[in-house]
Structures are given as C-alpha cells and as structure tokens.
Amino acid sequence: MIKATALEQVVRLLGEMPGIGSKTAQRLAYYVLSRETAYAHQLGDALRELKDSLQWCRTCYNISAAEMCEICRQDERDHRLICVVEDAANLANIERSGGFKGYYHVLQGVLSPVNGIGPDDLRIQELLARLEDDQVTEIILATNPTVEGEATAMYLSDILADREVSVSRIGVGVPIGGSLDYCDEITMAKAFENRRRLH
Amino acid sequence: MIKATALEQVVRLLGEMPGIGSKTAQRLAYYVLSRETAYAHQLGDALRELKDSLQWCRTCYNISAAEMCEICRQDERDHRLICVVEDAANLANIERSGGFKGYYHVLQGVLSPVNGIGPDDLRIQELLARLEDDQVTEIILATNPTVEGEATAMYLSDILADREVSVSRIGVGVPIGGSLDYCDEITMAKAFENRRRLH
C-alpha cells in the first residue's frame, strides 16, 4: 500500500515482539505518526542505545549500566540470601514487589533440552562460584513455575544438595503455568513469604 | 532499580502507546534486549525516520512518502468514488480488505466538541474542493461507527446535501461501538457492499 520503507520496517519489527500481531504493530506505528516528531526521535534513539548502553553485571549477570549492577552495589541488602531467577525481567518484577531484600543471580535462561539449552548455557558455574563467599546461607530458587522453570529448579536443587547452604523454592502464590512477568506485587510477596525449604 | 536511562526511556515511551501498560512496556523492552543488536538498531532507526520520511498527500491527506500518495497516483482506480475516513490507519485497513477501488479522503480526525475539534480542524474544505472535479459521483462516509464518527458522518452528509453528488454511509457489518482498526477483511468488504445511500 504505502511504500514507505520506514513505516513497513516499523510494522514488521514491532510485529516480531511477543504479543504484538501485525494489526497491533500497524496501529502502534500510526500512533507514533500521530505524535510529535520528538516522540519518534526519543523512542528511536532510546531503542538504538538500549543494548549499547547495557552490559551484564559481573556478579549476578543482571542487565547493568555499569560493570556491577545497582543491586549488587547496594551493600545494605541481606548478604545471606541469593535469589536465582531466569532473566532480568523476572528480577525487575520481584524487585518491584519489594518482598525480597537479598541479592540476585540471573541464570539467563532455563534448561530446555528441546531447544538444546543445557546447564553449561546458563550462569550456573558463576552461581556456584558465589557460594565460596561464606556469607551466603540460603539460595531461593525463583525460576518460573513452568515445566522448564521447575526442571531448572530441581536441577539446581540437586547440584546444591551437598553444599553448606539451604535451598528453597518460591511457593504458594505464584500460579502454576503462569509467568512471573504477570504476577502482581502481593502474590509475589506471598510467594517469598511462603517459600518452602527443599533441603 | 536499574538506572539505565535508555531502558527507562524505552519503557516510559512504549508505555504511552495505546493498549500498552507499564508491565507490557517493560516486557517489550526486555525482549529488545534479548534480541541481537541489529534488531534494536533497525527498529530505532526506522522509528526515528518514520515521521521524517513521511508527509501528507496533497490530494487526499493520507500519509505519503511523496507529494502525492501511492493510491492517488494510481490512475486506474474508480475516479467516481471518494471514501472519507478519519485517519490513515483506517484507510490502510480498508485498503487491505480489497473491498474498495475508488480514492480516499482523510479527515485527519473527527468532530469532537469535548476535545475542541470543530469542522475547521478537519480536512473538510479540502474535500469540498475535490468535488469541483466533475468525475466524482459518490462520497462514501467511512468514519468509525462511534458517537463522534457518526456525528462527523451526519455533519458531512448535511453539508454535502446540496451538492451534485450522492452520499452514502458504510453499513451492515461494522459493529457499533467498535473500531475500523479491528475490523476483519470480510466484515469490511461486506460493509462496503451494503452501504446505504443517505441522499
């Protein structure tokens, strides 16, 4: 129809995002067109910079603007607790709930034999290295309550069994089959409160 | 939390889009982060160029990459018909349905006393000017079947009453209270087929 390359590109690229079909992508592109030019420029620039400006925290592998992320730089948090999450989005949602005051470890994925993702593809060795620090007394497994998330939690529970650290799994509250991304603050806080100890 | 300006900006700006809340905006931002850098760069550049590369067609006021839009440049379409739409997104959806082979006129809005939008804020004079061309025999009013869209259609119907042109309104098929953006191709085609003549 309209042979505007930029428009077609925006529609195509937005359409690749999760939950955004081609009609929604088109509607969003037209929304940008209806806004002032500064909006399109700011969004464009921010998206362009998004990846360039960020790196992985060298401690917890969260997304970070510096070598160490803002959470790892906070010394007043509870050094005894490490919460293991699948990705930075899950971490952000837990953090927003305010129900957890320890530190995090981002696996950057889940075990998924179907997709060829094994233990070596996750930040598991980096997690084990952090246990050399004697301050850590509990690992809270906060992977998603999906088949793969549960399998990853069980795998971690197994390899942590002989370590001098207690291991727990977030519990009551997070609905099975759901995603932490959509969990509300109260449910999330409850899940931390009701975590059950695995060993 | 994460003090990454680009990330916060992306979340904030995406969150301003219709139908995208702050959680969805965050999820989309993290999706971009999970993709290869080229994706973020392409999307950023395309968004940046989006408005700069486009202008209003001098004939129909559709979004256009050139002085005249691609539809107005097609000489083989039916010169007797002008379909009046609210905006370029509605035009694109009608065009995709393939149910209309005439030309368009984009009002760039609807009458909305509440928002202070009157007839002078729409491309109505420009529509009337196009009727000087004797080829036009029918104006199809395809504003959305909302309160404001209906009011705009009625207003146009009134001011077109003394013109040598028949005026019709798209009919059966488009659900009342809905939006043309979400109308499927078959319903859209049906609405054009079943248009009722107003005078």
XYZ file of C-alpha atoms in Angstrom:
398
model
C 0.000 0.000 0.000
C 2.043 2.883 1.283
C 5.567 2.234 0.036
C 7.208 3.994 2.954
C 10.137 1.808 3.904
C 10.423 3.208 7.426
C 6.744 2.533 8.087
C 6.903 -1.003 6.725
C 10.038 -1.640 8.756
C 8.499 -0.357 11.966
C 5.401 -2.516 11.433
C 7.485 -5.586 10.626
C 9.886 -5.166 13.558
C 7.200 -4.295 16.120
C 5.255 -7.314 14.839
C 8.117 -9.585 15.901
C 7.585 -8.611 19.542
C 5.751 -11.068 21.797
C 2.001 -10.459 21.930
C 2.082 -7.926 19.076
C 0.447 -9.056 15.842
C 0.620 -7.263 12.517
C -2.558 -5.238 13.145
C -1.395 -4.067 16.550
C 2.026 -3.272 15.080
C 0.367 -1.143 12.414
C -1.796 0.631 14.976
C 1.291 1.414 17.077
C 3.193 2.708 14.036
C 0.300 5.039 13.190
C 0.226 6.129 16.813
C 3.885 7.162 16.521
C 2.994 9.058 13.340
C 0.202 10.867 15.165
C 2.608 12.004 17.885
C 5.030 14.917 17.706
C 8.343 14.272 15.946
C 10.266 14.423 19.241
C 8.437 11.314 20.472
C 9.532 9.248 17.473
C 13.078 10.570 17.782
C 13.347 9.909 21.520
C 11.929 6.403 21.221
C 14.128 5.656 18.227
C 17.272 6.910 19.959
C 16.471 5.136 23.228
C 15.900 1.841 21.432
C 19.099 2.283 19.485
C 21.071 2.948 22.676
C 19.262 0.289 24.683
C 21.623 -2.571 24.002
C 24.759 -0.477 23.513
C 24.411 1.202 26.889
C 23.947 -2.006 28.865
C 26.104 -4.957 29.855
C 25.868 -7.955 32.194
C 26.649 -7.345 35.850
C 29.893 -9.257 36.549
C 28.462 -10.578 39.823
C 24.821 -11.500 39.263
C 24.501 -11.260 35.438
C 21.624 -8.838 35.664
C 21.374 -6.137 32.988
C 23.533 -3.256 34.113
C 24.662 0.179 33.024
C 27.993 -0.370 34.810
C 30.341 -3.295 35.481
C 28.354 -4.091 38.598
C 24.575 -3.607 38.685
C 22.809 -1.234 41.006
C 21.507 -4.011 43.218
C 24.898 -5.652 43.703
C 26.321 -2.225 44.550
C 23.842 -1.846 47.445
C 25.799 -3.063 50.458
C 22.915 -2.809 52.949
C 20.953 -5.733 51.481
C 20.928 -9.186 53.103
C 24.180 -10.883 52.070
C 22.893 -14.271 53.282
C 20.280 -14.572 50.548
C 20.662 -15.156 46.819
C 17.520 -15.327 44.718
C 18.040 -17.244 41.458
C 15.943 -16.017 38.535
C 15.678 -16.882 34.857
C 16.147 -13.424 33.431
C 16.446 -9.713 34.160
C 12.733 -9.098 33.519
C 11.791 -11.561 36.278
C 14.344 -9.919 38.566
C 12.821 -6.500 37.903
C 9.347 -7.779 38.738
C 10.481 -9.375 42.013
C 12.346 -6.198 42.909
C 9.246 -4.124 42.229
C 7.246 -6.303 44.635
C 9.581 -5.205 47.440
C 9.240 -8.649 49.034
C 12.907 -9.596 48.784
C 15.881 -7.794 50.288
C 18.788 -10.091 49.433
C 20.823 -10.334 46.229
C 20.044 -11.990 42.914
C 21.604 -14.346 40.418
C 20.367 -14.300 36.836
C 20.650 -17.655 35.021
C 19.972 -16.000 31.640
C 17.712 -18.845 30.607
C 16.250 -22.180 31.689
C 17.174 -25.766 30.984
C 15.425 -26.764 27.797
C 16.560 -29.999 26.113
C 14.098 -29.333 23.258
C 15.878 -26.060 22.456
C 19.304 -27.545 23.128
C 19.876 -25.474 26.266
C 21.824 -27.400 28.884
C 23.434 -26.469 32.224
C 26.546 -25.073 30.507
C 24.427 -22.491 28.691
C 23.220 -20.999 31.980
C 25.155 -18.993 34.569
C 25.308 -21.965 36.951
C 29.092 -22.137 37.382
C 29.009 -18.430 38.198
C 26.377 -19.123 40.871
C 28.476 -21.905 42.419
C 31.465 -19.559 42.485
C 29.455 -17.076 44.521
C 28.905 -19.721 47.202
C 32.629 -19.580 48.017
C 31.584 -16.466 49.907
C 30.679 -17.862 53.349
C 28.098 -15.156 53.975
C 25.524 -16.886 51.737
C 23.253 -19.188 53.779
C 20.219 -19.589 51.551
C 19.541 -19.909 47.840
C 15.955 -19.103 46.849
C 15.035 -20.664 43.507
C 12.667 -18.238 41.797
C 12.547 -19.676 38.295
C 9.097 -19.555 36.688
C 6.578 -22.249 37.727
C 6.589 -23.699 34.213
C 7.790 -27.154 33.190
C 11.224 -25.834 32.237
C 11.459 -23.484 35.207
C 10.578 -26.316 37.600
C 13.091 -28.635 35.925
C 15.790 -25.989 36.268
C 14.916 -25.500 39.954
C 15.111 -29.246 40.543
C 18.450 -29.466 38.737
C 19.882 -26.629 40.832
C 18.450 -28.178 43.990
C 20.310 -31.417 43.151
C 23.697 -29.859 42.481
C 23.371 -27.664 45.571
C 22.458 -30.627 47.797
C 25.991 -31.203 49.089
C 26.714 -27.522 49.705
C 26.674 -25.802 53.081
C 23.687 -23.728 52.119
C 19.946 -24.198 52.438
C 17.916 -24.214 49.242
C 14.302 -23.107 48.940
C 11.753 -22.690 46.185
C 9.258 -19.825 45.995
C 5.892 -21.303 46.753
C 2.242 -20.619 47.420
C 1.013 -17.692 45.426
C 2.562 -17.992 42.013
C 0.013 -19.795 39.849
C 1.250 -22.909 38.034
C 1.665 -22.406 34.292
C 1.889 -18.655 34.712
C 4.750 -16.225 34.262
C 6.468 -14.062 36.879
C 6.143 -11.188 34.427
C 2.408 -11.036 35.093
C 2.492 -11.734 38.820
C 1.077 -8.927 40.965
C 3.034 -7.465 43.866
C 1.013 -9.108 46.659
C 1.152 -12.587 45.123
C 4.866 -12.141 44.588
C 5.449 -11.059 48.195
C 3.335 -14.019 49.395
C 5.372 -16.396 47.282
C 8.542 -15.231 49.007
C 6.972 -15.402 52.447
C 5.711 -18.960 51.858
C 8.841 -20.335 50.234
C 9.369 -23.990 51.179
C 12.724 -25.407 52.047
C 13.906 -28.189 49.761
C 16.847 -29.336 51.924
C 16.044 -0.241 40.173
C 18.223 -0.424 37.102
C 19.343 3.153 36.466
C 19.794 2.664 32.748
C 18.424 5.805 31.164
C 17.841 4.206 27.771
C 15.913 1.330 29.345
C 13.764 3.636 31.466
C 13.120 5.833 28.462
C 12.089 2.921 26.264
C 9.719 1.637 28.972
C 8.233 5.087 29.525
C 7.778 5.888 25.833
C 6.406 2.466 24.892
C 4.051 2.768 27.875
C 2.486 5.848 26.297
C 1.273 3.786 23.342
C -2.397 2.783 23.265
C -3.043 -0.594 24.880
C 0.476 -0.873 26.290
C 0.745 -0.594 30.074
C 3.938 -0.265 32.061
C 4.353 -4.036 32.536
C 3.913 -4.763 28.842
C 6.284 -1.897 28.021
C 8.887 -3.424 30.315
C 8.395 -6.864 28.818
C 8.855 -5.432 25.311
C 11.994 -3.543 26.358
C 13.488 -6.745 27.764
C 12.511 -8.513 24.556
C 14.547 -5.963 22.595
C 17.444 -6.576 24.983
C 17.187 -10.313 24.375
C 17.419 -9.804 20.611
C 20.575 -9.209 18.582
C 21.883 -5.636 18.491
C 20.884 -5.216 14.831
C 17.215 -5.583 15.775
C 17.367 -2.698 18.259
C 19.312 -0.574 15.796
C 16.948 -1.239 12.877
C 13.850 -0.578 14.959
C 15.398 2.543 16.462
C 16.436 3.912 13.086
C 13.106 3.086 11.439
C 11.178 4.816 14.232
C 13.463 7.811 14.013
C 12.935 8.051 10.251
C 9.237 7.276 10.430
C 7.951 10.809 10.709
C 10.809 12.489 8.840
C 10.308 10.333 5.774
C 6.569 10.906 5.505
C 4.287 13.805 4.648
C 0.594 14.363 3.895
C -0.587 13.573 0.384
C -1.554 16.941 -1.143
C -4.722 15.407 -2.611
C -6.211 13.042 -0.032
C -4.130 13.849 3.101
C -3.118 10.247 3.543
C 0.359 9.565 4.901
C 2.734 9.569 1.962
C 6.379 9.170 1.115
C 5.968 11.617 -1.781
C 3.939 14.749 -2.518
C 1.131 12.532 -3.753
C 0.398 9.202 -2.072
C 0.617 5.883 -3.838
C -3.147 5.478 -4.039
C -3.752 8.908 -5.584
C -1.012 8.130 -8.113
C -2.900 5.022 -9.304
C -4.877 6.271 -12.278
C -6.762 3.011 -12.907
C -8.923 3.276 -9.781
C -12.568 4.413 -9.913
C -12.497 8.220 -10.157
C -16.226 8.424 -9.355
C -15.810 7.291 -5.747
C -14.240 9.046 -2.764
C -14.200 7.210 0.541
C -13.918 9.592 3.525
C -12.017 8.190 6.509
C -10.900 9.539 9.867
C -7.235 8.693 9.610
C -4.529 6.915 7.633
C -4.748 3.781 9.797
C -8.434 3.327 8.898
C -7.548 3.915 5.251
C -4.870 1.228 5.391
C -7.322 -1.246 6.889
C -9.968 -0.578 4.243
C -7.328 -0.859 1.539
C -6.169 -4.199 2.938
C -9.733 -5.526 2.737
C -9.623 -5.016 -1.021
C -13.338 -4.121 -0.978
C -12.949 -0.595 -2.309
C -11.426 0.515 -5.594
C -12.035 4.273 -5.589
C -9.988 7.039 -3.980
C -9.853 8.246 -0.391
C -10.037 11.431 1.603
C -8.501 11.504 5.078
C -10.192 13.922 7.505
C -7.302 13.624 9.979
C -9.726 13.478 12.886
C -13.390 13.533 13.870
C -15.675 16.255 15.166
C -15.348 16.301 18.933
C -16.781 19.315 20.784
C -15.460 17.867 24.067
C -11.898 17.991 22.745
C -12.477 21.312 20.975
C -12.258 19.795 17.488
C -14.601 21.515 15.059
C -15.112 21.346 11.269
C -12.211 23.743 10.612
C -9.788 21.331 12.263
C -10.627 18.596 9.765
C -9.788 18.390 6.046
C -13.367 19.225 5.057
C -12.656 22.270 2.859
C -10.099 20.157 1.029
C -12.783 17.514 0.447
C -15.235 20.073 -0.917
C -12.530 21.386 -3.254
C -12.130 17.894 -4.693
C -15.815 17.878 -5.689
C -15.066 20.591 -8.259
C -13.816 17.651 -10.269
C -16.966 16.521 -12.106
C -15.825 12.910 -12.211
C -16.823 12.338 -8.573
C -20.352 10.944 -8.276
C -20.384 9.345 -4.834
C -18.931 10.107 -1.436
C -18.781 7.096 0.897
C -18.591 8.146 4.531
C -16.416 5.570 6.286
C -15.810 7.249 9.620
C -15.863 4.886 12.592
C -19.281 3.782 13.916
C -18.639 5.591 17.206
C -20.578 8.580 18.567
C -18.037 11.031 17.174
C -17.616 9.173 13.887
C -21.393 9.071 13.372
C -21.697 12.777 14.221
C -18.967 13.581 11.710
C -20.701 11.490 9.048
C -24.004 13.279 9.715
C -22.284 16.668 9.571
C -20.663 15.817 6.228
C -23.947 14.414 4.940
C -25.613 17.758 5.753
C -23.041 19.994 4.081
C -22.951 17.694 1.043
C -26.761 17.683 0.716
C -26.889 20.470 -1.912
C -24.026 19.072 -3.968
C -24.371 17.170 -7.219
C -23.050 14.008 -5.656
C -24.642 11.075 -3.871
C -23.593 10.419 -0.307
C -23.560 7.017 1.370
C -22.527 5.602 4.706
C -20.799 2.242 5.152
C -23.339 -0.057 6.700
C -24.123 -3.576 7.786
C -21.086 -5.371 9.054
C -19.160 -2.864 11.100
C -20.222 -3.397 14.724
C -21.471 -0.312 16.582
C -19.025 0.955 19.190
C -16.130 -0.819 17.509
C -13.151 0.495 15.600
C -12.269 0.038 11.925
C -8.767 -0.847 13.089
C -10.026 -4.198 14.377
C -12.463 -4.956 11.593
C -11.677 -8.139 9.658
C -11.430 -8.174 5.865
C -14.762 -9.912 5.210
C -16.763 -7.629 7.512
C -15.087 -4.643 5.926
C -15.882 -5.826 2.400
C -19.491 -6.502 3.479
C -19.788 -3.024 4.938
C -18.812 -1.533 1.590
C -21.184 -3.812 -0.323
C -24.101 -2.940 1.975
C -23.528 0.799 2.143
C -26.824 2.685 2.346
C -27.465 5.852 0.447
C -28.210 8.892 2.587
C -29.383 11.192 -0.225
